PDB file of C-alpha atoms in Angstrom:
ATOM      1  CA  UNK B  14       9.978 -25.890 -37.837  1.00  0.00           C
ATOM      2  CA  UNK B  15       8.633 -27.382 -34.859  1.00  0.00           C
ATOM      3  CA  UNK B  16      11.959 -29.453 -33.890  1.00  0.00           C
ATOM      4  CA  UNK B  17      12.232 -30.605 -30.499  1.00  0.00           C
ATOM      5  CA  UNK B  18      14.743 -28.611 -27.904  1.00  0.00           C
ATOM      6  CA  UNK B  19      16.112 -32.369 -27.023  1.00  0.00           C
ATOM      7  CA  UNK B  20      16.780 -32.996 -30.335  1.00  0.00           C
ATOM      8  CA  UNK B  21      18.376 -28.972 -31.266  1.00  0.00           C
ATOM      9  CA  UNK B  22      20.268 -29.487 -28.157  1.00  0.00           C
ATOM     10  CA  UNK B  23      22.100 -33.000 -29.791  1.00  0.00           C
ATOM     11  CA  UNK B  24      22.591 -31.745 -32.858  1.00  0.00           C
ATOM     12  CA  UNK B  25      24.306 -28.406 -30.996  1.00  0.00           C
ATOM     13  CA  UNK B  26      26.788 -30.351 -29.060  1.00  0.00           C
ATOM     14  CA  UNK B  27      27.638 -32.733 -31.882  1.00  0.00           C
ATOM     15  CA  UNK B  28      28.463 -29.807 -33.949  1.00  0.00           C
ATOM     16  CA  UNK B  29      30.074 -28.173 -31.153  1.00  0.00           C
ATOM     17  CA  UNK B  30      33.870 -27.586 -31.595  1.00  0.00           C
ATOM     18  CA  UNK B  31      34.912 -29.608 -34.878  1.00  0.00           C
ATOM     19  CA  UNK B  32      38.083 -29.872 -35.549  1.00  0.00           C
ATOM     20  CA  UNK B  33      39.156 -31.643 -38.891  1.00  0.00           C
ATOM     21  CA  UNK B  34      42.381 -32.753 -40.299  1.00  0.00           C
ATOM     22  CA  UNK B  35      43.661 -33.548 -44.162  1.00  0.00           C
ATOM     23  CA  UNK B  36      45.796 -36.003 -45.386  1.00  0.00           C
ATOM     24  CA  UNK B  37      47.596 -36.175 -48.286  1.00  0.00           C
ATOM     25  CA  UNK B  38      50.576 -37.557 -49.790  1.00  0.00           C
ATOM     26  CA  UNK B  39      53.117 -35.476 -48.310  1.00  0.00           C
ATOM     27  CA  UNK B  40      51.300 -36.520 -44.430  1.00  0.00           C
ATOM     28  CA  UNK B  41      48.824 -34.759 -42.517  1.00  0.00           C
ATOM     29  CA  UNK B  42      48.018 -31.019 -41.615  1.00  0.00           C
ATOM     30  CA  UNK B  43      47.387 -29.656 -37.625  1.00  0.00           C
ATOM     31  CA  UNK B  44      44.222 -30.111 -36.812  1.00  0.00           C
ATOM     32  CA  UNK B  45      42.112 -27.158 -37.219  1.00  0.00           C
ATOM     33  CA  UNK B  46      38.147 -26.325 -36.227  1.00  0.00           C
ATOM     34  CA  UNK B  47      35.501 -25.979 -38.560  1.00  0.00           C
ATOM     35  CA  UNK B  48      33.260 -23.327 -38.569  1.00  0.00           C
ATOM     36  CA  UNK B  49      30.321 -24.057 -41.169  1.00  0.00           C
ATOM     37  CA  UNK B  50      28.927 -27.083 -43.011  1.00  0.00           C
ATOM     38  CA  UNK B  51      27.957 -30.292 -41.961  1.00  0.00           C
ATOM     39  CA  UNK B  52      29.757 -33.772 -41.418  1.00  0.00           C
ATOM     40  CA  UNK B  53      31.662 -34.949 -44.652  1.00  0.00           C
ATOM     41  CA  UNK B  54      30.218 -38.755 -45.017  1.00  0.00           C
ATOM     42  CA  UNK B  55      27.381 -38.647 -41.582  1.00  0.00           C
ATOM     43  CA  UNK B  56      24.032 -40.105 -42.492  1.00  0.00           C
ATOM     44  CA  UNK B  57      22.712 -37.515 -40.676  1.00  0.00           C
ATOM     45  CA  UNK B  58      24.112 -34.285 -43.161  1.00  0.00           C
ATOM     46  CA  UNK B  59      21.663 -34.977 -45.922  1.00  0.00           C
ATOM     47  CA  UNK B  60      18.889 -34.079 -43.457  1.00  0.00           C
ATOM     48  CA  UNK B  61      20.297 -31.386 -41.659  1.00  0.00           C
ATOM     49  CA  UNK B  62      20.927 -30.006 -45.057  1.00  0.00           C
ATOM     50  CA  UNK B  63      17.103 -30.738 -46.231  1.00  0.00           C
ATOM     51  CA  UNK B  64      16.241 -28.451 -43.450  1.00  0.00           C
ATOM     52  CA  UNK B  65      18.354 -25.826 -44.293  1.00  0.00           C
ATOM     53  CA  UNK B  66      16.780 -26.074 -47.542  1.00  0.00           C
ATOM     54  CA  UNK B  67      13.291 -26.322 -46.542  1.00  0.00           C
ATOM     55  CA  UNK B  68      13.879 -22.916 -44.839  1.00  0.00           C
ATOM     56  CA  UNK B  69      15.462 -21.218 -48.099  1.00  0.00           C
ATOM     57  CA  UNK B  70      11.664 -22.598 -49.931  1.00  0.00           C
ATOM     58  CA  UNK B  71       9.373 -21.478 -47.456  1.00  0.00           C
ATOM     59  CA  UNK B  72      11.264 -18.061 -47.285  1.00  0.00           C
ATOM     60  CA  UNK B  73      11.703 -17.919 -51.046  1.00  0.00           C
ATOM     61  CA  UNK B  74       7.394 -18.416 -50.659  1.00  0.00           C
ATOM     62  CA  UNK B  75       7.378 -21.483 -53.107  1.00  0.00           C
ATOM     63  CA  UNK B  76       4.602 -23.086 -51.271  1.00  0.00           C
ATOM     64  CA  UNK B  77       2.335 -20.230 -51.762  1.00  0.00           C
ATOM     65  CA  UNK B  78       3.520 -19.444 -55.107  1.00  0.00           C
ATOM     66  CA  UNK B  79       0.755 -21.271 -57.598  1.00  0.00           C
ATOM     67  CA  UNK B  80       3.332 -22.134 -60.207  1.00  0.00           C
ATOM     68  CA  UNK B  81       4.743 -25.682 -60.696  1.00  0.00           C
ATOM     69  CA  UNK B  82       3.150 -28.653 -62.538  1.00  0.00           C
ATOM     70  CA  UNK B  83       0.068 -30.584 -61.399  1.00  0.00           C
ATOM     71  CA  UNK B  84       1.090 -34.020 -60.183  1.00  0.00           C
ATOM     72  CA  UNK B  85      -2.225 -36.466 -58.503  1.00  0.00           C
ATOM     73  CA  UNK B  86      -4.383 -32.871 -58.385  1.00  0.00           C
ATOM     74  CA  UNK B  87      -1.197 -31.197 -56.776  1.00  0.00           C
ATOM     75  CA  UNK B  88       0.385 -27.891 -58.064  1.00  0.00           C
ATOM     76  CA  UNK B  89       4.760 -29.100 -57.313  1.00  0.00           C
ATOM     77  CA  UNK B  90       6.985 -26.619 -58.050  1.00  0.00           C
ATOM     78  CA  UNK B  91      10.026 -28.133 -56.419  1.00  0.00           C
ATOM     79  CA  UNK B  92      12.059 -31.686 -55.525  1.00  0.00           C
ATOM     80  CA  UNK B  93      15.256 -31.785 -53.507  1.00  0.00           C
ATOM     81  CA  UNK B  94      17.116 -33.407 -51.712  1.00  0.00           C
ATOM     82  CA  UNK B  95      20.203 -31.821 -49.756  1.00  0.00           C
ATOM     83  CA  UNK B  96      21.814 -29.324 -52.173  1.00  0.00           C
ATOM     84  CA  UNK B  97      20.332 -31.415 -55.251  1.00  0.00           C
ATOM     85  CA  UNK B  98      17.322 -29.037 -56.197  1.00  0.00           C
ATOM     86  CA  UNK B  99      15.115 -28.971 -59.284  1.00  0.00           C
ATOM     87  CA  UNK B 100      12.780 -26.262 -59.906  1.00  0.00           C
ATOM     88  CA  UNK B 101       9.705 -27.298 -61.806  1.00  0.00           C
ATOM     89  CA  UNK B 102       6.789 -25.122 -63.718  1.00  0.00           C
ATOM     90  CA  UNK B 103       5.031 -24.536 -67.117  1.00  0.00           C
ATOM     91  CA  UNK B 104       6.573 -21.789 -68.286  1.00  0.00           C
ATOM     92  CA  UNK B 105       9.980 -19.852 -69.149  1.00  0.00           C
ATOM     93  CA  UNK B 106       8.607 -16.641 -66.702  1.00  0.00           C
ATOM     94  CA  UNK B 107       7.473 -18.357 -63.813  1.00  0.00           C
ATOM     95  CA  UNK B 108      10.833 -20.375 -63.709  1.00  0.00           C
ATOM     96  CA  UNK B 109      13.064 -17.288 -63.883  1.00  0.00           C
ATOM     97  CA  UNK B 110      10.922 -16.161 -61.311  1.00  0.00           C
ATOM     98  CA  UNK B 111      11.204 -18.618 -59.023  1.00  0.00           C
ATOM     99  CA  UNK B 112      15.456 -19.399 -59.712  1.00  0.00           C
ATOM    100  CA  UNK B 113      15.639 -15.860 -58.721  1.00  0.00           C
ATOM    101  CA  UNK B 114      13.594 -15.949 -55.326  1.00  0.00           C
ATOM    102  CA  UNK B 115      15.570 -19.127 -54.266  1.00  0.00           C
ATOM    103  CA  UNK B 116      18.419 -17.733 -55.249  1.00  0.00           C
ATOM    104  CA  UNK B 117      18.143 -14.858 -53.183  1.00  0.00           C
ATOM    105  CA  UNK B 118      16.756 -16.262 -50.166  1.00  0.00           C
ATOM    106  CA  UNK B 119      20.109 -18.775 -50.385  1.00  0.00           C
ATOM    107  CA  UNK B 120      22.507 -15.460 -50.321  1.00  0.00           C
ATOM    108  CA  UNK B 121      20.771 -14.923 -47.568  1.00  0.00           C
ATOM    109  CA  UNK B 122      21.761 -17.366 -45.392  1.00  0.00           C
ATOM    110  CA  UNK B 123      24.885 -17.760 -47.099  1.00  0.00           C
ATOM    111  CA  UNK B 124      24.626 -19.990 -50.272  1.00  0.00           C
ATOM    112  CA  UNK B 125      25.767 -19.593 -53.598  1.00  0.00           C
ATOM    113  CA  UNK B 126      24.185 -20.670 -56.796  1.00  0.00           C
ATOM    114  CA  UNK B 127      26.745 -22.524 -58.927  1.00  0.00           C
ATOM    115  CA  UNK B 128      25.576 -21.552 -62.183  1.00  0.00           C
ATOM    116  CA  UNK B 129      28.267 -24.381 -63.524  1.00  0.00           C
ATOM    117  CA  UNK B 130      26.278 -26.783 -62.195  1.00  0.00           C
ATOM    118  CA  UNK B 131      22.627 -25.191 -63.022  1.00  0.00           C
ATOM    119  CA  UNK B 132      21.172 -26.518 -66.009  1.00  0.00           C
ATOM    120  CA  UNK B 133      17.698 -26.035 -68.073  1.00  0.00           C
ATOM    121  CA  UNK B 134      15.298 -28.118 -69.503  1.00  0.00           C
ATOM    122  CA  UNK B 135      12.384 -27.609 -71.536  1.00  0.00           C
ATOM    123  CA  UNK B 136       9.800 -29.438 -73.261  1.00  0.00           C
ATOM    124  CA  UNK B 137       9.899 -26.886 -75.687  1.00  0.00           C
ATOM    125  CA  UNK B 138      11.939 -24.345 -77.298  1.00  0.00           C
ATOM    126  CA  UNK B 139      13.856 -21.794 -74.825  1.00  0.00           C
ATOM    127  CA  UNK B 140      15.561 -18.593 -75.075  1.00  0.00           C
ATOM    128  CA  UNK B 141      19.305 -18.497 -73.242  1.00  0.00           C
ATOM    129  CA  UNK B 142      19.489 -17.109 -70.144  1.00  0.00           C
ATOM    130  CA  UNK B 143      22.294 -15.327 -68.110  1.00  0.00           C
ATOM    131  CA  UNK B 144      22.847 -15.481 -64.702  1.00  0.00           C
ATOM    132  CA  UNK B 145      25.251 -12.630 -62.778  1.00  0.00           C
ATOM    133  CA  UNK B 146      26.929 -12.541 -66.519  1.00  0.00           C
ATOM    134  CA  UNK B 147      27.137 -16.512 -66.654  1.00  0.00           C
ATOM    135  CA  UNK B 148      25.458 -18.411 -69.493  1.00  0.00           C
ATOM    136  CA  UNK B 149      23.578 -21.051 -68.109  1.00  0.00           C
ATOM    137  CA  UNK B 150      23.293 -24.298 -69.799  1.00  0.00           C
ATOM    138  CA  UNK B 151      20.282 -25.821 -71.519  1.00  0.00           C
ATOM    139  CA  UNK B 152      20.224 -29.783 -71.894  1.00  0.00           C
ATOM    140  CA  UNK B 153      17.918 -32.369 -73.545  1.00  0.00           C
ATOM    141  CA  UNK B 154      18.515 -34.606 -69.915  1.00  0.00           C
ATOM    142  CA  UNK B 155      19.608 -34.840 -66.466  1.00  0.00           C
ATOM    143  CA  UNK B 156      19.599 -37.313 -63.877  1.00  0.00           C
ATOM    144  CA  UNK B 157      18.113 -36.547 -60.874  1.00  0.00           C
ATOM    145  CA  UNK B 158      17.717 -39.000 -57.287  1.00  0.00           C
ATOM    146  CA  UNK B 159      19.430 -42.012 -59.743  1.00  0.00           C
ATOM    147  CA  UNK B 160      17.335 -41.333 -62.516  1.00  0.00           C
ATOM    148  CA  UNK B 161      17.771 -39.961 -66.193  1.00  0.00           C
ATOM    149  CA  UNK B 162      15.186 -37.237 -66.945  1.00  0.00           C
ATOM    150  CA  UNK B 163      14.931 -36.670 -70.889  1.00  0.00           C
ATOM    151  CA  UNK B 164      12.565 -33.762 -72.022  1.00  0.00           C
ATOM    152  CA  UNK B 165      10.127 -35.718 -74.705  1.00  0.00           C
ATOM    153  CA  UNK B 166       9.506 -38.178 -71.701  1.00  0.00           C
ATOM    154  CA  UNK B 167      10.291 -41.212 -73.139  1.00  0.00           C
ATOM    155  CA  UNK B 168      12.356 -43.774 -70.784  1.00  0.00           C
ATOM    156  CA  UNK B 169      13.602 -45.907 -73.039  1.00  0.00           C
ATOM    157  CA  UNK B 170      17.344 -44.586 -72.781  1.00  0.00           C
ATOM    158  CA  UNK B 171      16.940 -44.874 -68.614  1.00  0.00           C
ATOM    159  CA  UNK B 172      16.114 -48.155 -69.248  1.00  0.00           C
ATOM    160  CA  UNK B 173      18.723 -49.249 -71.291  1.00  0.00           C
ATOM    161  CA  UNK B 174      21.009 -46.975 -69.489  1.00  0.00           C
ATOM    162  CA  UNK B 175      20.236 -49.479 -66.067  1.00  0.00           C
ATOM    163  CA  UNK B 176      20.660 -52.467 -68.085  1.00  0.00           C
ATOM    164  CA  UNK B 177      24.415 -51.143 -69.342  1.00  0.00           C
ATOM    165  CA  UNK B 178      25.095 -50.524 -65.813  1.00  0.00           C
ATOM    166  CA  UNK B 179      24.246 -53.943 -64.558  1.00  0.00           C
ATOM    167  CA  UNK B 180      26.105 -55.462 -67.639  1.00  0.00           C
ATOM    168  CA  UNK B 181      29.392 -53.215 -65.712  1.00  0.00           C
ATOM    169  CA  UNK B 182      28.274 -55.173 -62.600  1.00  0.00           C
ATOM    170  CA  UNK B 183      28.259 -58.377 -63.933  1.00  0.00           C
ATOM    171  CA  UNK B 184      31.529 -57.853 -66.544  1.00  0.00           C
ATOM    172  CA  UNK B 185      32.971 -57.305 -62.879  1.00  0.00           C
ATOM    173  CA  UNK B 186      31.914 -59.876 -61.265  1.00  0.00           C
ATOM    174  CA  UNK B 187      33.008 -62.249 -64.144  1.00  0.00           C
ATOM    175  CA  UNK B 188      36.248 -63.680 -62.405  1.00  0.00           C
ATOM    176  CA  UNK B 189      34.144 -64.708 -59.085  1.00  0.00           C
ATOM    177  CA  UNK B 190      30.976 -66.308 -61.584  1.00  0.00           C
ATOM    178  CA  UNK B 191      33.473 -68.529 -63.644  1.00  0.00           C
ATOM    179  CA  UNK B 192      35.159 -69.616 -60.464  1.00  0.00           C
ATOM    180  CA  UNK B 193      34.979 -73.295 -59.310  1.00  0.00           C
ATOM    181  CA  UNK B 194      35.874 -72.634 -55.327  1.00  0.00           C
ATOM    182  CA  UNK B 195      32.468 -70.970 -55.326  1.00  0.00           C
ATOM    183  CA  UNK B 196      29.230 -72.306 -54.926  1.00  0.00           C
ATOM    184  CA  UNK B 197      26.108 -71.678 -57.496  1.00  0.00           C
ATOM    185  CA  UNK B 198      24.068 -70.343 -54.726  1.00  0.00           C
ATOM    186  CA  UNK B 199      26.442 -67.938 -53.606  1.00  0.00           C
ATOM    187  CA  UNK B 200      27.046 -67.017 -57.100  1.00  0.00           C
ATOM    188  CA  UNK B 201      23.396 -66.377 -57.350  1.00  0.00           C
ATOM    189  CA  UNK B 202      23.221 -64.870 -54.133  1.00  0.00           C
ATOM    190  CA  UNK B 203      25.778 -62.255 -55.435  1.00  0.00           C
ATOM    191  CA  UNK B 204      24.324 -61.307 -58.462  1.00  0.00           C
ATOM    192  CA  UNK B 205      21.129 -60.693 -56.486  1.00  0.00           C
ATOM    193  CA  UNK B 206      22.571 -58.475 -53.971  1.00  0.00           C
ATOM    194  CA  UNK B 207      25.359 -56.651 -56.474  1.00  0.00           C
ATOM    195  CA  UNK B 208      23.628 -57.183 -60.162  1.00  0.00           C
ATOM    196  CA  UNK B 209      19.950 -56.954 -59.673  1.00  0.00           C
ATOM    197  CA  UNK B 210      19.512 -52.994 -57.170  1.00  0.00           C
ATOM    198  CA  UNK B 211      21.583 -51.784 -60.001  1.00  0.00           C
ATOM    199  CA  UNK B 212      19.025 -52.561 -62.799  1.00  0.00           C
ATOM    200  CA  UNK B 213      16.086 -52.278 -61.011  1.00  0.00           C
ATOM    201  CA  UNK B 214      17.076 -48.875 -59.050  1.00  0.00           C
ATOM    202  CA  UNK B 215      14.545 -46.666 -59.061  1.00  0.00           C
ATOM    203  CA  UNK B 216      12.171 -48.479 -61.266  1.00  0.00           C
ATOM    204  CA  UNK B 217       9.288 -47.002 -59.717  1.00  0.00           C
ATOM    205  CA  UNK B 218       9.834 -43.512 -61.595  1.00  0.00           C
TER     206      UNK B 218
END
């Protein structure tokens, strides 16, 4: 993938020799070394995973494949990030086709396909589908990278969803706004920094 040896050579040694430990409420286990996976809570997992992903794709061939939608003149068949994948394309055929090459190519190098967490979404009627004897679900929405996806398109319910969540934020935050020991502009400052991401996250989409 055209990653430098400096680079391969980092990530090699910080991977190198794990060990982990769990605690729970009874105390904590022996330490013990991991052998696969990346870094529970590193900034750095999501990419190393994005890599192992991009690998599965170009395996799988989804970049020569012509399926997917057409997005600024674009054919897209595909948006991830980490183990958060969505397959995208105009028909029922090609999108059994595709689930089935990724699938695969993730066996491969040691991945399972948790049809729990698979689901389906059409625009327009669907048949069901099984997977290894597993029903997979069909749903009217899902919420992919923050953002609710509904299958007639209309974003009315993300936006009111946003707004409900910033009404949490601010519900909250209700104790520190009716205080007296602090100051309106740090009030204000608050509900900018806490209040306003929430409702505007992801606005762009």
């Amino acid at each position: 993938m055209g990653i430098p040896d400096h680079l391969t050579c980092l990530l090699r040694n910080l991977y190198a020799g794990q060990e982990e430990t769990v605690r729970t409420g009874h105390g904590t286990t022996d330490w013990f070394q991991i052998g696969k996976g990346v870094r529970q809570g590193c900034i750095l997992s999501p990419c190393l995973f994005n890599f192992y992903a991009e690998y599965i794709m170009r395996n799988a061939g989804l970049e020569e494949i012509q399926a997917g939608i057409k997005i600024a003149g674009r054919k897209i068949n595909n948006l991830r990030y980490a183990d958060d994948t969505t397959l995208m394309v105009e028909s029922e055929e090609e999108l059994k086709s595709l689930l089935m090459k990724v699938k695969g190519e993730s066996e491969n190098v040691g991945l399972k396909l948790n049809i729990q967490k698979t689901k389906i979404m059409a625009s327009g009627p669907i048949t069901s589908w099984e997977i290894d004897g597993e029903t997979v679900e069909t749903v009217s929405d899902f919420i992919f990278g923050g953002s609710k996806i509904t299958a007639d398109g209309d974003c009315s319910h993300e936006i009111k969803r946003h707004l409900i969540l910033g009404r949490k934020v601010m519900t909250n935050l209700d104790s520190i706004l009716k205080s007296r020991d602090i100051t309106l502009p740090t009030k204000f400052c608050l509900v900018k920094a806490m209040v306003f991401p929430v409702v505007v996250y992801e606005c762009e989409s």
